[in-house]
Coordinates of C-alpha atoms in Angstrom, one line a residue:
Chain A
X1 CA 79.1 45.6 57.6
X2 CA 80.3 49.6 58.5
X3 CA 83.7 50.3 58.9
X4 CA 84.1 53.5 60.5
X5 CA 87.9 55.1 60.6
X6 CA 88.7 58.2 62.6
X7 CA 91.8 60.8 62.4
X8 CA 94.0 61.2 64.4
X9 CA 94.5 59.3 67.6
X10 CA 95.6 62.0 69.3
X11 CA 95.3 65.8 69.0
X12 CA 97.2 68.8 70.4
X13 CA 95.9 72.3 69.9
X14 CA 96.4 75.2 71.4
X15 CA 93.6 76.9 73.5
X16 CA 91.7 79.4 71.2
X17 CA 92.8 77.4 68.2
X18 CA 90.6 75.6 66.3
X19 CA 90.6 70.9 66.1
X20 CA 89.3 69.2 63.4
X21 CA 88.5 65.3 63.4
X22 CA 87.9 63.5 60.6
X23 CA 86.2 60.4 59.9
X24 CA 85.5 58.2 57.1
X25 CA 82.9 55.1 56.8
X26 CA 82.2 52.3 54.2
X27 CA 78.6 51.4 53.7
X28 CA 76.4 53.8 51.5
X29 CA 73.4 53.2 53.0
X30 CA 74.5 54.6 56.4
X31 CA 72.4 57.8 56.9
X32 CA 73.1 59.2 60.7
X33 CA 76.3 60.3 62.1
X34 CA 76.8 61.3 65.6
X35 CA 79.1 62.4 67.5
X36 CA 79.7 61.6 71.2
X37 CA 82.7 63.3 73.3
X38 CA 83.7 61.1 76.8
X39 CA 84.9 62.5 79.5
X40 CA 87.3 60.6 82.2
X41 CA 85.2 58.5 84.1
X42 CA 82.1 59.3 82.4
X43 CA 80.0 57.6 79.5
X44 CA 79.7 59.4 76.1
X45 CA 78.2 62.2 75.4
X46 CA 75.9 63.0 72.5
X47 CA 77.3 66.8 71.1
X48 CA 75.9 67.0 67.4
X49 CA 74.7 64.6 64.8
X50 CA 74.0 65.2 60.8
X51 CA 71.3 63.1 59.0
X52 CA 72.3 62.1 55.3
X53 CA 69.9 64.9 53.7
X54 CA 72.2 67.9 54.8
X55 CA 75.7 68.5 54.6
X56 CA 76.4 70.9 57.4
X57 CA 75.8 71.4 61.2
X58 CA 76.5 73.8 63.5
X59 CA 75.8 74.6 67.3
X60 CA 77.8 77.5 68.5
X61 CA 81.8 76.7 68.5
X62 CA 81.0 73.0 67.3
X63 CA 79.9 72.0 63.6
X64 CA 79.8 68.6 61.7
X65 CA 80.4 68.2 57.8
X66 CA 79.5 65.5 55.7
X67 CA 79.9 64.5 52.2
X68 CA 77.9 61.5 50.8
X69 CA 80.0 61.4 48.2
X70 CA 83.3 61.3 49.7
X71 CA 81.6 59.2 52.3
X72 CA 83.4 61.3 55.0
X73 CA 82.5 63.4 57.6
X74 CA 84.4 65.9 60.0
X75 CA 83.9 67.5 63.3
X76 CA 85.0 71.3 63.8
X77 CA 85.5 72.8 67.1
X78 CA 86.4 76.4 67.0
X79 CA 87.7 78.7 70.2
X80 CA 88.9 75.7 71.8
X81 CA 88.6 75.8 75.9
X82 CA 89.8 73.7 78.6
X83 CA 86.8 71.7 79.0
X84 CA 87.1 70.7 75.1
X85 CA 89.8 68.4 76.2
X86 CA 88.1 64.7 76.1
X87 CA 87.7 62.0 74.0
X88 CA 85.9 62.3 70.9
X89 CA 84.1 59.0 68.7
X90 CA 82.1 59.5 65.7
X91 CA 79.6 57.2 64.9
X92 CA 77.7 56.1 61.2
X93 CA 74.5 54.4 61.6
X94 CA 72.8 52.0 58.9
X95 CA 70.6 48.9 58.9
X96 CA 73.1 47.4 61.4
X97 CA 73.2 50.1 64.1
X98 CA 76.1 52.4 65.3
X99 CA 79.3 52.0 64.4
X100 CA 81.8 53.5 66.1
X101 CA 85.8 55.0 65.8
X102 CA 88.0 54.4 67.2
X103 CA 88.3 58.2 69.3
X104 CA 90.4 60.9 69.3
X105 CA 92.3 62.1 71.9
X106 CA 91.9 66.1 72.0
X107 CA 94.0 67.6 74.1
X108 CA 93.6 71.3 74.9
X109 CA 96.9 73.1 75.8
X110 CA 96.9 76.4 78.1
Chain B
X1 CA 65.4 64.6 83.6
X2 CA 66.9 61.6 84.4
X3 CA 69.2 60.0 82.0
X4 CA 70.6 56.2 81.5
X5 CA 72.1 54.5 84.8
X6 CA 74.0 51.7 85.3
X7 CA 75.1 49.4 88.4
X8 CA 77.4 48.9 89.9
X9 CA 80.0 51.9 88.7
X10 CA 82.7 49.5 89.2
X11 CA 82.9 46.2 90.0
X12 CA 86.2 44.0 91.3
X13 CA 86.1 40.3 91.0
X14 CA 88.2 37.3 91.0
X15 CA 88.5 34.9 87.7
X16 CA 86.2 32.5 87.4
X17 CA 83.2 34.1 89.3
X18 CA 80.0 35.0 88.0
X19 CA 79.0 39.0 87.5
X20 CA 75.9 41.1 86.9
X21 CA 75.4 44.4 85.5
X22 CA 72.3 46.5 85.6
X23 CA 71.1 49.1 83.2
X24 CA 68.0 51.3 83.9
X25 CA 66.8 53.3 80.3
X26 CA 65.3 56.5 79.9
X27 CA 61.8 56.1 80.8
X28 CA 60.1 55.7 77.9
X29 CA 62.7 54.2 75.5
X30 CA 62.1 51.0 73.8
X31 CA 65.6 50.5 72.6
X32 CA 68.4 49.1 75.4
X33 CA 72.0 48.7 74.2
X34 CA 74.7 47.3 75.5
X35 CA 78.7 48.2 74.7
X36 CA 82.1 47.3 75.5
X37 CA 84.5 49.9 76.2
X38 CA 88.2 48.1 76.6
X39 CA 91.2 50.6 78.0
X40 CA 91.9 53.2 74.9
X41 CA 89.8 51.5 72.4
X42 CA 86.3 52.1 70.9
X43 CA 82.8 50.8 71.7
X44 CA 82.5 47.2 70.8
X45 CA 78.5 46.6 70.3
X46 CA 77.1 43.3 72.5
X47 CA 73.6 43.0 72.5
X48 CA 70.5 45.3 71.5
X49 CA 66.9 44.7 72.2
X50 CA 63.9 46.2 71.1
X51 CA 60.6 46.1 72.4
X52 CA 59.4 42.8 72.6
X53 CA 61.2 41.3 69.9
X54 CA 64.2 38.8 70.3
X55 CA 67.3 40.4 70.9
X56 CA 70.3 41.3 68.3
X57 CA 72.8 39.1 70.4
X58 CA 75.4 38.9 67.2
X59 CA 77.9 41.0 69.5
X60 CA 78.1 38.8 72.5
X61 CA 81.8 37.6 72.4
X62 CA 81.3 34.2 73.8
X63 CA 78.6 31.6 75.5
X64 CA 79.6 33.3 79.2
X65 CA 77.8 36.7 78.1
X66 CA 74.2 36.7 78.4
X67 CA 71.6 39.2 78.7
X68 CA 68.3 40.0 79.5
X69 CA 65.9 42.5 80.0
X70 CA 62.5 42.4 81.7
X71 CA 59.4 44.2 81.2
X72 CA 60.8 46.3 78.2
X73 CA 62.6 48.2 81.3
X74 CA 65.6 47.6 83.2
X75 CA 68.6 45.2 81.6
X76 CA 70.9 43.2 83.1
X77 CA 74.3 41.9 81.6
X78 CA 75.2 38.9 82.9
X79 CA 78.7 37.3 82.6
X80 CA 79.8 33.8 83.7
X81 CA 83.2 32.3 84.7
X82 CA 85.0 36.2 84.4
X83 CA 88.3 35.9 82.6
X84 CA 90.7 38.7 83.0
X85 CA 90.5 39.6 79.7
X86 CA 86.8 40.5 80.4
X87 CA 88.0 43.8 82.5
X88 CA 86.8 46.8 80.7
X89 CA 84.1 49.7 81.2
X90 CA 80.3 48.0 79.9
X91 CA 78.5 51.0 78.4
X92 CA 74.7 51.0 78.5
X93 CA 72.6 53.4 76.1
X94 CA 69.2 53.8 75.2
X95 CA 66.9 55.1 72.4
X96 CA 63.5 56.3 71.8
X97 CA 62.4 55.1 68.2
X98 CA 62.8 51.6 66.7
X99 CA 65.2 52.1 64.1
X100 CA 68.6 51.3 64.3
X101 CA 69.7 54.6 63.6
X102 CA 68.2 56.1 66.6
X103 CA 69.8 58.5 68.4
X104 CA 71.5 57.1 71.8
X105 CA 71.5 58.3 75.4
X106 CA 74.6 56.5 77.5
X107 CA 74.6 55.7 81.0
X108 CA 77.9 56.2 82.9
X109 CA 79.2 52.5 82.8
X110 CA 80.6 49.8 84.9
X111 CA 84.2 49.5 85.3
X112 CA 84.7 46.1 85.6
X113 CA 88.0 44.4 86.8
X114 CA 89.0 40.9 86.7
X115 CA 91.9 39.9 89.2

């Protein structure tokens, strides 16, 4: 089956700085990979998602990158704020359903 | 709209009693999954249904975790004889299509704790 691995465990960036998470998978086939950031307390949030057929995403200070080839994919958050500070899974979906990281920590410092 | 919502938000209970969670899916959603969500770690899949065909129950760590869901709707997670080692935060999401690769909606979850 998938085997998803995500880096690091932990982040610490400064506020305004940019955080980058990266995340690599096993099965080929796999062709959707979200991203979900969890709040404390709360369940996980979808934030983006890239389908196999692109290599690039962006919505406003958040993008995702993938390459098929590599068979990685990264999320970039850029400007980071206060409420960036969560935890952060990526996902890879094939035949078998979402697999999921491990998480990153992200913590934001003022 | 209203999203994915689960029942209790957290739940206490002594080892060796019986619990059940509930999970109400976006209207309209034919896929229900359930998760495990132990302290610090991932999501650990458990069970996924899908319209009316039988469940994926290849998840479900032992014979005391059952689930069900009625009427394409509303799930419920049922676990017998709790074992401390069952504390952790059950994670229900749903989807719209029917593929596996769906994109998925999460409810808030249940914190459950085993004394």
């Amino acid at each position: 089956g998938e085997n998803v691995e995500q880096h690091p465990s932990t982040l610490s960036v400064q506020e305004g700085d940019s955080a980058v998470i990266k995340c690599t998978y096993s099965d080929s086939a796999s062709n959707y990979f979200p991203w979900y950031k969890q709040e404390l307390g709360k369940g996980p949030q979808l934030i983006i998602d890239i389908r196999s057929n692109v290599g690039e995403k962006k919505d406003q200070r958040i993008a995702v990158t993938l390459n098929k080839t590599a068979k990685h994919f990264s999320l970039h958050i850029t400007e980071t704020q206060p409420e960036d500070s969560a935890v952060y899974f990526c996902a890879a979906a094939g035949a078998d359903g979402l697999t999921f990281g491990k998480g990153t920590h992200l913590i934001i410092q003022p | 709209g209203a999203g994915v919502s689960q029942s209790p938000s957290n739940k206490v209970t002594e080892k060796g009693k019986d619990v059940e969670l509930r999970c109400d899916p976006i209207s309209g959603h034919t896929a229900l999954y359930w998760y495990r969500q132990s302290l610090g770690q991932g999501l650990e899949f458990l069970i996924y249904f899908q319209g009316n065909s039988a469940p994926d129950k290849s998840g479900l760590p032992s014979d005391r975790f059952s689930a069900e869901r009625t009427g394409g709707s509303v799930s419920t997670l049922t676990i017998q004889r709790t074992q401390q080692e069952d504390s952790a935060v059950y994670l229900c999401a749903s989807s719209l299509g029917s593929g596996r690769a769906d994109t998925q909606y999460f409810g808030p979850g249940t914190r459950l704790t085993v004394l």
